[in-house]
Amino acid sequence: MTYTGRAVVAGSLGGPEVLRVVSRDVPDPGPGEVLVAVEAAGVNPWDWKSYAPASGATPPVELGVEVAGVVRAVGTGVRWFSPGDEVVAWPVRGGYADLVTVPQRVLVRRPASLPATAAAGLLAAGAAALHAVVATEVDADDVVLVHGASGGVGRMAVQLAVLRGAHVVATASPTWHACLARLGAVPVAHGPGLLDRVRAAAADLGEVVAAVDAVGTPEALETSVALVADRRRVATLVALDRAAALGIRALGHGPGADPGTDVRDAARGQLTALAADGSLDVLVTGAYALEDAATAHRRSRDGHAGGKLVLVTDAARASGDHAPVH
Ligand SMILES: NC(=O)c1ccc[n+]([C@@H]2O[C@H](COP(=O)([O-])OP(=O)(O)OC[C@H]3O[C@@H](n4cnc5c(N)ncnc54)[C@H](OP(=O)(O)O)[C@@H]3O)[C@@H](O)[C@H]2O)c1
């Protein structure tokens, strides 16, 4: 059987203006594969970086690395999933779509308490954040600095560090400070004078012993290495090319970086369980139709979305299980 659905692709390299919605045929899933009817797809900075001129990618570029949806069909050898199961998947290729085919190993069941939109924004950012918290050995009573704490990755890192009993100093624009304080962090504005502000914020907490960078600016890197004595407890998820010179950890995919495959794979189940029982909150600040992917990408590229952006399909809108479409 062949299925038909829409997908968002970058027809050429460039900015969000190159995004198109196309119709495509999707075959039955092969051995070990699962066909997922997508309800929501998470938007991540990687998505717009993947078709930027500097990417060197060959168009058309399929987009979308994480989805929440419902199993539509399974291939031979799929044991743990059946049609109708509500699932979350990461990493996938081509998740900005009505239908996506994924290997069964990237799937986890979506708990009933977790809306599809939140689930779609959980795993890519959450796995990176968990990797950073594990790599920097965040533990109870540690004072930890998180740069980019209002973003998808940083907000997860704040919550995961607080769950470990750490004290968190969190950098973000003032708009998001009240929100970060509610998560248990001490918020600090980024910008000139950051080092002094972090020192003041941490004065009553103790020495800053670890730092997680989800921003990559010179200001974030320099503040981290000025404060944290043990540079193995400073990690960047962004400035991978500067890490070796600073003696800090580079996490992700790039020369000399630690991809953290094991910890990120294990994160699927851990993050889903934490989100299901309310220990981990995914703040969705924008939900857009597939046709409006360019708008979502413009907002993501601005870098101040204040949480997760997601795309929602007609399937999700029909179920009513989504945040308001902006
Ligand atoms: N290496 C990996 O494995 C990996 C995995 C996932 C993501 N990443 C990367 O991590 C980065 C963050 O991803 P995300 O999903 O969290 O992005 P996001 O949701 O767009 O968040 C961006 C964050 O950056 C902050 N920010 C923007 N401009 C800033 C500036 N000039 N100075 C300081 N902070 C600034 C924002 O703070 P305000 O809005 O409060 O100003 C916000 O907290 C991206 O570059 C992404 O590609 C890497």
Short mmCIF file of C-alpha atoms and ligand atoms in Angstrom, two decimals:
data_model
loop_
_atom_site.label_atom_id
_atom_site.label_comp_id
_atom_site.label_asym_id
_atom_site.label_seq_id
_atom_site.Cartn_x
_atom_site.Cartn_y
_atom_site.Cartn_z
CA MET A 1 0.00 0.00 0.00
CA THR A 2 1.13 3.55 -0.65
CA TYR A 3 0.12 6.49 1.53
CA THR A 4 0.06 10.14 0.50
CA GLY A 5 0.83 13.13 2.69
CA ARG A 6 2.29 16.62 2.73
CA ALA A 7 5.85 17.45 3.72
CA VAL A 8 7.85 20.66 4.15
CA VAL A 9 11.12 20.75 2.21
CA ALA A 10 13.73 23.37 1.42
CA GLY A 11 13.65 23.53 -2.38
CA SER A 12 17.03 25.26 -2.49
CA LEU A 13 19.59 26.56 -0.02
CA GLY A 14 18.77 29.89 1.58
CA GLY A 15 16.50 31.35 4.25
CA PRO A 16 12.91 30.45 5.25
CA GLU A 17 11.62 31.78 1.90
CA VAL A 18 12.85 28.57 0.22
CA LEU A 19 10.48 26.33 2.22
CA ARG A 20 7.72 24.58 0.26
CA VAL A 21 4.92 22.20 1.13
CA VAL A 22 4.95 19.26 -1.28
CA SER A 23 2.78 16.19 -1.66
CA ARG A 24 4.60 12.90 -1.54
CA ASP A 25 3.89 9.19 -1.65
CA VAL A 26 5.05 7.14 1.30
CA PRO A 27 5.38 3.37 0.91
CA ASP A 28 4.52 0.75 3.51
CA PRO A 29 7.15 0.64 6.26
CA GLY A 30 9.98 -1.82 5.65
CA PRO A 31 11.40 -4.36 8.11
CA GLY A 32 11.89 -2.79 11.55
CA GLU A 33 10.24 0.43 10.43
CA VAL A 34 7.16 2.25 11.70
CA LEU A 35 4.97 4.66 9.76
CA VAL A 36 3.86 7.51 12.04
CA ALA A 37 0.97 9.87 11.34
CA VAL A 38 2.48 13.09 12.64
CA GLU A 39 0.45 15.30 14.97
CA ALA A 40 3.23 17.75 15.84
CA ALA A 41 6.86 18.27 14.87
CA GLY A 42 9.39 20.14 16.99
CA VAL A 43 11.21 23.15 15.48
CA ASN A 44 14.92 23.27 16.29
CA PRO A 45 17.70 25.66 15.20
CA TRP A 46 19.27 22.71 13.38
CA ASP A 47 16.30 22.71 11.00
CA TRP A 48 17.02 26.16 9.50
CA LYS A 49 20.78 25.62 9.73
CA SER A 50 20.37 22.45 7.63
CA TYR A 51 19.38 24.37 4.48
CA ALA A 52 21.38 27.57 5.04
CA PRO A 53 23.88 28.32 2.25
CA ALA A 54 26.76 27.39 4.58
CA SER A 55 25.30 23.90 5.12
CA GLY A 56 26.50 22.65 1.74
CA ALA A 57 23.44 20.38 1.65
CA THR A 58 21.98 19.12 -1.61
CA PRO A 59 18.38 20.27 -2.11
CA PRO A 60 15.64 19.33 -1.70
CA VAL A 61 16.37 19.16 2.04
CA GLU A 62 13.89 17.26 4.22
CA LEU A 63 13.26 18.90 7.58
CA GLY A 64 12.22 17.90 11.07
CA VAL A 65 14.13 15.74 13.54
CA GLU A 66 11.45 15.04 16.15
CA VAL A 67 7.74 14.28 16.07
CA ALA A 68 4.80 13.18 18.15
CA GLY A 69 2.08 11.20 16.45
CA VAL A 70 0.16 7.97 16.09
CA VAL A 71 1.43 4.70 14.63
CA ARG A 72 -0.26 4.15 11.27
CA ALA A 73 1.45 0.94 10.13
CA VAL A 74 4.36 -1.28 11.16
CA GLY A 75 6.85 -3.30 9.12
CA THR A 76 7.85 -6.89 9.71
CA GLY A 77 9.86 -7.48 12.87
CA VAL A 78 8.34 -4.56 14.79
CA ARG A 79 7.48 -5.99 18.18
CA TRP A 80 6.68 -3.19 20.56
CA PHE A 81 4.43 -0.90 18.54
CA SER A 82 1.05 -1.36 16.83
CA PRO A 83 -1.23 0.84 14.75
CA GLY A 84 -3.01 3.36 16.99
CA ASP A 85 -0.19 3.71 19.55
CA GLU A 86 0.61 7.29 20.51
CA VAL A 87 4.35 7.79 20.16
CA VAL A 88 7.23 10.27 20.23
CA ALA A 89 10.18 9.86 17.87
CA TRP A 90 13.68 11.36 17.75
CA PRO A 91 15.90 11.50 15.75
CA VAL A 92 13.92 11.25 12.52
CA ARG A 93 14.36 12.55 8.98
CA GLY A 94 11.58 14.52 7.36
CA GLY A 95 9.39 15.01 10.43
CA TYR A 96 7.77 18.20 9.08
CA ALA A 97 5.13 16.09 7.39
CA ASP A 98 1.80 14.35 7.74
CA LEU A 99 3.55 10.97 7.61
CA VAL A 100 7.08 9.92 8.47
CA THR A 101 8.78 6.52 8.42
CA VAL A 102 11.15 5.85 11.31
CA PRO A 103 13.20 2.93 12.64
CA GLN A 104 11.44 1.45 15.67
CA ARG A 105 14.46 2.10 17.92
CA VAL A 106 13.87 5.89 17.86
CA LEU A 107 10.31 5.55 19.18
CA VAL A 108 8.98 5.81 22.68
CA ARG A 109 5.37 5.69 23.80
CA ARG A 110 3.73 9.03 24.52
CA PRO A 111 2.09 9.06 27.95
CA ALA A 112 -1.55 10.19 27.95
CA SER A 113 -0.68 13.11 30.26
CA LEU A 114 1.72 14.61 27.70
CA PRO A 115 0.10 16.66 24.90
CA ALA A 116 1.40 15.99 21.39
CA THR A 117 2.75 19.54 21.05
CA ALA A 118 4.80 19.31 24.24
CA ALA A 119 5.99 15.82 23.34
CA ALA A 120 7.15 17.06 19.94
CA GLY A 121 9.38 19.64 21.64
CA LEU A 122 10.79 17.38 24.31
CA LEU A 123 13.45 15.05 22.95
CA ALA A 124 15.92 16.92 20.72
CA ALA A 125 16.47 19.79 23.16
CA GLY A 126 16.02 17.55 26.19
CA ALA A 127 18.59 14.98 25.09
CA ALA A 128 21.16 17.71 24.44
CA ALA A 129 20.43 19.26 27.82
CA LEU A 130 20.67 15.93 29.62
CA HIS A 131 23.95 15.21 27.87
CA ALA A 132 25.30 18.57 29.03
CA VAL A 133 24.18 18.06 32.62
CA VAL A 134 25.70 14.57 32.70
CA ALA A 135 28.94 15.64 30.98
CA THR A 136 29.47 18.50 33.44
CA GLU A 137 28.71 16.11 36.33
CA VAL A 138 26.02 18.30 37.85
CA ASP A 139 25.22 17.07 41.33
CA ALA A 140 23.31 18.08 44.46
CA ASP A 141 24.30 21.48 45.90
CA ASP A 142 26.50 22.36 42.92
CA VAL A 143 26.20 25.91 41.66
CA VAL A 144 25.69 25.67 37.91
CA LEU A 145 25.62 28.41 35.27
CA VAL A 146 23.30 27.82 32.29
CA HIS A 147 23.59 30.16 29.29
CA GLY A 148 20.53 30.47 27.05
CA ALA A 149 18.22 29.30 29.83
CA SER A 150 15.06 30.62 28.19
CA GLY A 151 15.62 28.55 25.05
CA GLY A 152 14.59 25.00 24.24
CA VAL A 153 17.86 23.43 25.40
CA GLY A 154 18.66 25.81 28.24
CA ARG A 155 15.23 25.57 29.85
CA MET A 156 15.61 21.79 29.91
CA ALA A 157 19.13 22.06 31.34
CA VAL A 158 17.85 24.34 34.12
CA GLN A 159 15.13 21.88 35.08
CA LEU A 160 17.37 18.82 34.91
CA ALA A 161 20.01 20.51 37.06
CA VAL A 162 17.39 21.60 39.62
CA LEU A 163 16.04 18.03 39.67
CA ARG A 164 19.56 16.90 40.60
CA GLY A 165 19.51 19.31 43.55
CA ALA A 166 21.81 21.90 42.01
CA HIS A 167 21.55 25.68 42.40
CA VAL A 168 21.23 27.25 38.95
CA VAL A 169 22.18 30.71 37.75
CA ALA A 170 20.42 31.14 34.41
CA THR A 171 21.11 33.71 31.69
CA ALA A 172 18.20 35.06 29.62
CA SER A 173 16.52 38.24 28.51
CA PRO A 174 14.57 39.89 31.38
CA THR A 175 11.26 38.92 29.72
CA TRP A 176 11.84 35.32 30.79
CA HIS A 177 13.22 35.93 34.29
CA ALA A 178 10.01 35.35 36.22
CA CYS A 179 9.47 32.11 34.34
CA LEU A 180 13.00 30.91 35.16
CA ALA A 181 12.61 31.88 38.82
CA ARG A 182 9.49 29.69 38.95
CA LEU A 183 11.64 26.80 37.75
CA GLY A 184 13.96 27.40 40.71
CA ALA A 185 16.78 29.27 38.96
CA VAL A 186 18.35 32.64 39.74
CA PRO A 187 17.95 34.58 36.47
CA VAL A 188 20.59 36.97 35.15
CA ALA A 189 20.43 39.13 32.00
CA HIS A 190 23.03 38.39 29.33
CA GLY A 191 24.97 41.29 27.78
CA PRO A 192 27.88 43.49 28.87
CA GLY A 193 28.80 43.02 32.53
CA LEU A 194 27.57 39.42 32.62
CA LEU A 195 30.51 38.13 34.64
CA ASP A 196 29.87 40.62 37.47
CA ARG A 197 26.14 39.90 37.47
CA VAL A 198 26.70 36.14 37.68
CA ARG A 199 29.21 36.63 40.50
CA ALA A 200 26.67 38.73 42.39
CA ALA A 201 23.87 36.24 41.77
CA ALA A 202 26.02 33.34 42.94
CA ALA A 203 27.46 35.14 45.96
CA ASP A 204 24.98 33.60 48.38
CA LEU A 205 25.02 30.19 46.69
CA GLY A 206 28.72 29.38 46.52
CA GLU A 207 31.41 28.90 43.90
CA VAL A 208 30.19 28.21 40.38
CA VAL A 209 31.50 24.69 39.67
CA ALA A 210 29.93 23.86 36.29
CA ALA A 211 28.60 25.67 33.22
CA VAL A 212 26.38 24.66 30.31
CA ASP A 213 26.47 26.87 27.23
CA ALA A 214 23.51 26.79 24.82
CA VAL A 215 24.40 30.16 23.26
CA GLY A 216 28.01 30.05 22.05
CA THR A 217 28.83 33.75 22.28
CA PRO A 218 32.31 34.90 23.39
CA GLU A 219 30.58 36.46 26.40
CA ALA A 220 29.09 33.11 27.47
CA LEU A 221 32.35 31.22 26.96
CA GLU A 222 34.54 33.79 28.68
CA THR A 223 32.19 34.07 31.65
CA SER A 224 32.14 30.29 32.06
CA VAL A 225 35.90 29.83 31.99
CA ALA A 226 36.44 32.82 34.28
CA LEU A 227 34.20 31.27 36.94
CA VAL A 228 34.61 27.50 36.72
CA ALA A 229 37.97 26.25 37.96
CA ASP A 230 37.72 22.77 36.41
CA ARG A 231 37.30 23.32 32.67
CA ARG A 232 36.16 19.73 32.14
CA ARG A 233 32.98 20.88 33.87
CA VAL A 234 32.29 23.54 31.24
CA ALA A 235 30.40 22.32 28.17
CA THR A 236 29.28 24.09 25.03
CA LEU A 237 26.63 22.79 22.67
CA VAL A 238 27.21 25.59 20.16
CA ALA A 239 30.81 26.88 19.94
CA LEU A 240 32.19 23.43 19.15
CA ASP A 241 35.13 24.87 17.21
CA ARG A 242 36.30 27.00 20.14
CA ALA A 243 36.12 24.30 22.81
CA ALA A 244 39.53 22.68 22.32
CA ALA A 245 41.38 25.99 22.61
CA LEU A 246 39.56 26.75 25.85
CA GLY A 247 39.99 23.22 27.24
CA ILE A 248 36.22 22.79 27.67
CA ARG A 249 33.85 20.07 26.45
CA ALA A 250 32.23 20.24 23.01
CA LEU A 251 29.00 18.27 22.87
CA GLY A 252 27.23 17.28 19.67
CA HIS A 253 28.24 16.51 16.13
CA GLY A 254 31.45 18.07 14.89
CA PRO A 255 35.18 17.42 14.76
CA GLY A 256 36.43 16.57 18.26
CA ALA A 257 32.96 16.83 19.79
CA ASP A 258 31.36 14.19 22.00
CA PRO A 259 28.10 13.01 20.39
CA GLY A 260 27.00 11.43 23.68
CA THR A 261 25.17 8.69 21.80
CA ASP A 262 24.52 6.47 24.81
CA VAL A 263 23.27 9.18 27.16
CA ARG A 264 21.12 10.75 24.44
CA ASP A 265 19.60 7.41 23.44
CA ALA A 266 18.78 6.68 27.07
CA ALA A 267 17.28 10.18 27.37
CA ARG A 268 14.21 9.23 25.29
CA GLY A 269 12.66 7.12 28.02
CA GLN A 270 13.96 9.23 30.92
CA LEU A 271 12.70 12.55 29.57
CA THR A 272 9.33 11.15 28.58
CA ALA A 273 8.82 9.74 32.08
CA LEU A 274 9.83 13.04 33.72
CA ALA A 275 7.53 15.03 31.44
CA ALA A 276 4.67 12.59 32.03
CA ASP A 277 4.74 13.03 35.80
CA GLY A 278 5.13 16.80 35.61
CA SER A 279 8.75 16.91 36.78
CA LEU A 280 9.83 18.37 33.45
CA ASP A 281 7.88 21.10 31.71
CA VAL A 282 7.96 21.80 27.97
CA LEU A 283 6.88 25.36 27.32
CA VAL A 284 5.40 25.61 23.82
CA THR A 285 5.35 29.27 22.78
CA GLY A 286 4.22 28.84 19.20
CA ALA A 287 2.34 26.27 17.14
CA TYR A 288 2.15 26.69 13.37
CA ALA A 289 0.58 24.83 10.48
CA LEU A 290 2.96 23.08 8.05
CA GLU A 291 2.22 25.87 5.55
CA ASP A 292 3.58 28.39 8.08
CA ALA A 293 6.93 26.65 8.65
CA ALA A 294 8.74 29.71 7.28
CA THR A 295 7.15 31.90 9.94
CA ALA A 296 8.25 29.47 12.63
CA HIS A 297 11.77 29.45 11.20
CA ARG A 298 11.97 33.24 11.15
CA ARG A 299 11.01 33.27 14.80
CA SER A 300 13.49 30.53 15.67
CA ARG A 301 16.28 32.34 13.79
CA ASP A 302 15.57 35.49 15.83
CA GLY A 303 16.71 33.43 18.83
CA HIS A 304 14.20 34.72 21.37
CA ALA A 305 11.20 32.38 21.10
CA GLY A 306 11.27 31.79 24.85
CA GLY A 307 10.47 28.09 24.60
CA LYS A 308 9.65 25.51 21.96
CA LEU A 309 8.04 26.18 18.62
CA VAL A 310 6.18 23.34 16.94
CA LEU A 311 4.41 22.63 13.68
CA VAL A 312 1.04 20.96 13.91
CA THR A 313 -0.66 18.88 11.23
CA ASP A 314 -4.32 18.68 10.39
CA ALA A 315 -4.45 15.44 12.40
CA ALA A 316 -3.50 17.33 15.55
CA ARG A 317 -5.88 20.18 14.90
CA ALA A 318 -8.70 17.73 14.37
CA SER A 319 -7.96 16.14 17.75
CA GLY A 320 -7.85 19.52 19.49
CA ASP A 321 -4.59 18.44 21.10
CA HIS A 322 -2.44 21.45 20.42
CA ALA A 323 -1.49 24.92 21.62
CA PRO A 324 -3.16 27.87 19.86
CA VAL A 325 -1.87 28.41 16.34
CA HIS A 326 -0.18 31.85 16.23
N1 LIG B 1 25.35 20.38 20.04
C1 LIG B 1 24.15 19.83 20.15
O1 LIG B 1 24.01 18.63 20.31
C2 LIG B 1 22.95 20.72 20.10
C3 LIG B 1 21.68 20.17 20.30
C4 LIG B 1 20.59 21.04 20.30
C5 LIG B 1 20.77 22.41 20.05
N2 LIG B 1 22.02 22.88 19.82
C6 LIG B 1 22.26 24.31 19.58
O2 LIG B 1 22.04 24.99 20.79
C7 LIG B 1 21.61 26.31 20.52
C8 LIG B 1 20.36 26.60 21.33
O3 LIG B 1 19.30 25.80 20.84
P1 LIG B 1 17.82 26.07 21.38
O4 LIG B 1 16.95 25.07 20.74
O5 LIG B 1 17.82 26.18 22.85
O6 LIG B 1 17.55 27.52 20.75
P2 LIG B 1 16.45 28.58 21.16
O7 LIG B 1 15.29 27.90 21.75
O8 LIG B 1 16.26 29.46 19.99
O9 LIG B 1 17.12 29.45 22.34
C9 LIG B 1 18.06 30.43 22.08
C10 LIG B 1 18.62 30.95 23.39
O10 LIG B 1 19.71 31.83 23.11
C11 LIG B 1 19.55 33.01 23.87
N3 LIG B 1 20.17 34.13 23.17
C12 LIG B 1 19.84 34.62 21.94
N4 LIG B 1 20.68 35.62 21.62
C13 LIG B 1 21.57 35.74 22.66
C14 LIG B 1 22.68 36.58 22.91
N5 LIG B 1 23.09 37.51 22.04
N6 LIG B 1 23.35 36.41 24.07
C15 LIG B 1 22.97 35.48 24.97
N7 LIG B 1 21.93 34.66 24.79
C16 LIG B 1 21.23 34.78 23.64
C17 LIG B 1 18.07 33.19 24.03
O11 LIG B 1 17.85 33.98 25.18
P3 LIG B 1 16.79 35.21 25.25
O12 LIG B 1 15.70 34.97 24.26
O13 LIG B 1 16.31 35.12 26.67
O14 LIG B 1 17.59 36.44 24.96
C18 LIG B 1 17.62 31.74 24.22
O15 LIG B 1 17.76 31.38 25.56
C19 LIG B 1 21.42 26.39 19.00
O16 LIG B 1 22.56 26.99 18.42
C20 LIG B 1 21.32 24.94 18.59
O17 LIG B 1 21.71 24.73 17.24
C21 LIG B 1 23.11 22.07 19.83
#
